[in-house]
Amino acid sequence: YNILTIFLALLDFKSLNTNFSIFYRDNIIIIIYINNLLITGASKPDINRIKATLNKRVKILDLEVYYFYLRIEVIRNRL
């Protein structure tokens, strides 16, 4: 967690004051839960750049489209 949060800070992500596992920058949100990351936002190219940058520092496995996260159903309104 510490390595990841320091790296996110270097990428200009800020954590919420009310929840230190949620980070945001511009229109991208990253949620951390144990060893899972949920990266979401309005721009798929921006998300892909963040994933590529993160993958250089920490090994990530991209599961692409998700339908549930922490027992919460995710409904997409676009692909």
Backbone as CSV, one residue per row, in Angstrom:
resi,resn,N_x,N_y,N_z,CA_x,CA_y,CA_z,C_x,C_y,C_z
1,TYR,0.827,-1.203,0.000,0.000,0.000,0.000,0.864,1.257,0.000
2,ASN,1.886,1.290,0.850,2.725,2.489,0.949,3.452,2.790,-0.356
3,ILE,4.013,1.763,-0.980,4.726,1.966,-2.242,3.765,2.500,-3.303
4,LEU,2.588,1.913,-3.362,1.603,2.330,-4.356,1.124,3.762,-4.111
5,THR,0.845,4.113,-2.876,0.343,5.463,-2.604,1.413,6.525,-2.872
6,ILE,2.663,6.205,-2.577,3.754,7.140,-2.897,3.866,7.315,-4.405
7,PHE,3.771,6.205,-5.134,3.846,6.265,-6.589,2.676,7.056,-7.170
8,LEU,1.477,6.853,-6.640,0.312,7.611,-7.105,0.494,9.107,-6.826
9,ALA,1.073,9.442,-5.695,1.334,10.852,-5.379,2.318,11.453,-6.384
10,LEU,3.313,10.672,-6.786,4.263,11.156,-7.798,3.578,11.403,-9.142
11,LEU,2.475,10.687,-9.389,1.697,10.872,-10.615,0.609,11.937,-10.450
12,ASP,0.689,12.707,-9.365,-0.252,13.799,-9.053,-1.642,13.329,-8.656
13,PHE,-1.789,12.094,-8.217,-3.068,11.644,-7.677,-3.173,12.102,-6.232
14,LYS,-4.357,12.447,-5.825,-4.613,12.869,-4.447,-5.625,11.906,-3.831
15,SER,-5.483,11.656,-2.536,-6.456,10.791,-1.866,-7.577,11.657,-1.298
16,LEU,-8.721,11.035,-1.147,-9.837,11.732,-0.513,-9.522,11.930,0.962
17,ASN,-9.982,13.017,1.526,-9.789,13.245,2.959,-10.607,12.271,3.801
18,THR,-11.698,11.787,3.249,-12.595,10.906,3.995,-12.291,9.433,3.795
19,ASN,-11.487,9.092,2.768,-11.171,7.690,2.499,-9.810,7.636,1.804
20,PHE,-8.809,7.161,2.525,-7.447,7.177,2.012,-7.163,6.065,1.003
21,SER,-8.156,5.275,0.660,-7.965,4.237,-0.358,-8.551,4.646,-1.705
22,ILE,-9.052,5.860,-1.796,-9.598,6.379,-3.051,-8.736,7.561,-3.500
23,PHE,-8.222,7.461,-4.735,-7.354,8.487,-5.298,-8.001,9.049,-6.555
24,TYR,-7.745,10.304,-6.839,-8.323,10.937,-8.019,-7.321,11.895,-8.641
25,ARG,-7.481,12.089,-9.916,-6.738,13.093,-10.674,-7.544,13.372,-11.934
26,ASP,-7.828,14.615,-12.181,-8.639,14.993,-13.347,-9.911,14.154,-13.363
27,ASN,-10.087,13.326,-14.389,-11.312,12.526,-14.486,-11.049,11.039,-14.265
28,ILE,-9.976,10.704,-13.532,-9.643,9.302,-13.250,-9.724,9.057,-11.751
29,ILE,-10.337,7.938,-11.383,-10.459,7.537,-9.986,-9.833,6.161,-9.834
30,ILE,-9.023,5.993,-8.794,-8.425,4.698,-8.477,-8.844,4.332,-7.059
31,ILE,-9.431,3.150,-6.921,-9.852,2.648,-5.619,-8.973,1.451,-5.275
32,ILE,-8.406,1.469,-4.083,-7.539,0.384,-3.620,-8.270,-0.396,-2.542
33,TYR,-8.308,-1.711,-2.705,-8.851,-2.586,-1.663,-7.951,-3.810,-1.570
34,ILE,-7.217,-3.934,-0.507,-6.235,-4.993,-0.262,-5.276,-5.039,-1.449
35,ASN,-5.378,-6.041,-2.313,-4.473,-6.115,-3.464,-5.212,-5.923,-4.783
36,ASN,-6.355,-5.249,-4.736,-7.148,-4.976,-5.933,-7.198,-3.482,-6.198
37,LEU,-7.099,-3.138,-7.474,-7.253,-1.752,-7.900,-8.421,-1.669,-8.862
38,LEU,-9.242,-0.682,-8.691,-10.284,-0.370,-9.653,-9.923,0.987,-10.225
39,ILE,-9.685,1.028,-11.525,-9.333,2.277,-12.199,-10.476,2.616,-13.134
40,THR,-11.050,3.779,-12.946,-12.191,4.165,-13.764,-12.072,5.635,-14.143
41,GLY,-12.736,5.985,-15.224,-12.713,7.363,-15.679,-13.438,7.513,-16.991
42,ALA,-13.469,8.725,-17.490,-14.209,9.027,-18.707,-13.435,8.717,-19.983
43,SER,-12.111,8.637,-19.890,-11.293,8.472,-21.090,-10.521,7.153,-21.052
44,LYS,-10.863,6.252,-21.962,-10.162,4.966,-22.012,-8.672,5.141,-22.321
45,PRO,-8.261,6.039,-23.238,-6.817,6.244,-23.448,-6.093,6.709,-22.179
46,ASP,-6.725,7.588,-21.394,-6.117,8.028,-20.132,-5.975,6.869,-19.160
47,ILE,-7.001,6.040,-19.075,-6.958,4.878,-18.189,-5.855,3.925,-18.629
48,ASN,-5.745,3.697,-19.926,-4.699,2.800,-20.431,-3.300,3.333,-20.142
49,ARG,-3.121,4.651,-20.233,-1.812,5.246,-19.902,-1.475,5.040,-18.424
50,ILE,-2.464,5.250,-17.562,-2.239,5.054,-16.125,-1.905,3.596,-15.842
51,LYS,-2.630,2.664,-16.465,-2.349,1.240,-16.250,-0.946,0.883,-16.725
52,ALA,-0.526,1.411,-17.857,0.817,1.127,-18.365,1.880,1.708,-17.436
53,THR,1.639,2.903,-16.931,2.587,3.525,-16.004,2.661,2.747,-14.699
54,LEU,1.516,2.351,-14.167,1.493,1.554,-12.935,2.200,0.217,-13.127
55,ASN,1.998,-0.385,-14.284,2.575,-1.700,-14.545,4.110,-1.652,-14.604
56,LYS,4.673,-0.485,-14.858,6.129,-0.351,-14.842,6.679,-0.400,-13.414
57,ARG,5.863,0.030,-12.467,6.314,0.112,-11.068,5.863,-1.091,-10.233
58,VAL,4.622,-1.502,-10.406,4.066,-2.649,-9.683,3.397,-3.566,-10.697
59,LYS,3.520,-4.854,-10.506,2.928,-5.817,-11.437,1.414,-5.808,-11.278
60,ILE,0.714,-5.551,-12.384,-0.748,-5.570,-12.329,-1.280,-6.549,-13.368
61,LEU,-2.405,-7.124,-13.048,-3.124,-8.007,-13.951,-4.409,-7.284,-14.337
62,ASP,-4.560,-7.003,-15.600,-5.714,-6.250,-16.082,-6.857,-7.207,-16.372
63,LEU,-7.940,-7.083,-15.631,-9.118,-7.922,-15.837,-10.118,-7.289,-16.788
64,GLU,-9.751,-6.126,-17.339,-10.586,-5.400,-18.310,-11.945,-5.044,-17.722
65,VAL,-13.008,-5.490,-18.346,-14.367,-5.109,-17.942,-14.750,-5.834,-16.648
66,TYR,-15.334,-5.129,-15.734,-15.778,-5.709,-14.475,-17.286,-5.500,-14.340
67,TYR,-17.921,-6.434,-13.663,-19.363,-6.354,-13.458,-19.705,-6.211,-11.977
68,PHE,-18.801,-6.687,-11.133,-18.967,-6.551,-9.691,-17.637,-6.130,-9.096
69,TYR,-17.682,-5.268,-8.108,-16.486,-4.881,-7.366,-16.896,-4.745,-5.912
70,LEU,-16.307,-5.575,-5.069,-16.636,-5.591,-3.639,-18.132,-5.769,-3.419
71,ARG,-18.703,-6.690,-4.160,-20.129,-7.030,-4.096,-21.055,-5.915,-4.563
72,ILE,-20.506,-4.932,-5.243,-21.310,-3.855,-5.811,-21.402,-4.090,-7.305
73,GLU,-22.622,-4.126,-7.825,-22.798,-4.332,-9.259,-22.455,-3.044,-10.003
74,VAL,-21.655,-3.198,-11.041,-21.255,-2.065,-11.867,-21.977,-2.160,-13.199
75,ILE,-22.724,-1.134,-13.534,-23.473,-1.101,-14.782,-22.855,-0.028,-15.658
76,ARG,-22.369,-0.440,-16.810,-21.715,0.486,-17.736,-22.750,1.100,-18.666
77,ASN,-22.604,2.382,-18.947,-23.526,3.020,-19.893,-22.865,3.251,-21.256
78,ARG,-21.597,2.803,-21.408,-20.921,2.862,-22.701,-19.779,1.847,-22.689
79,LEU,-19.284,1.527,-23.864,-18.180,0.567,-23.953,-16.876,1.230,-24.234
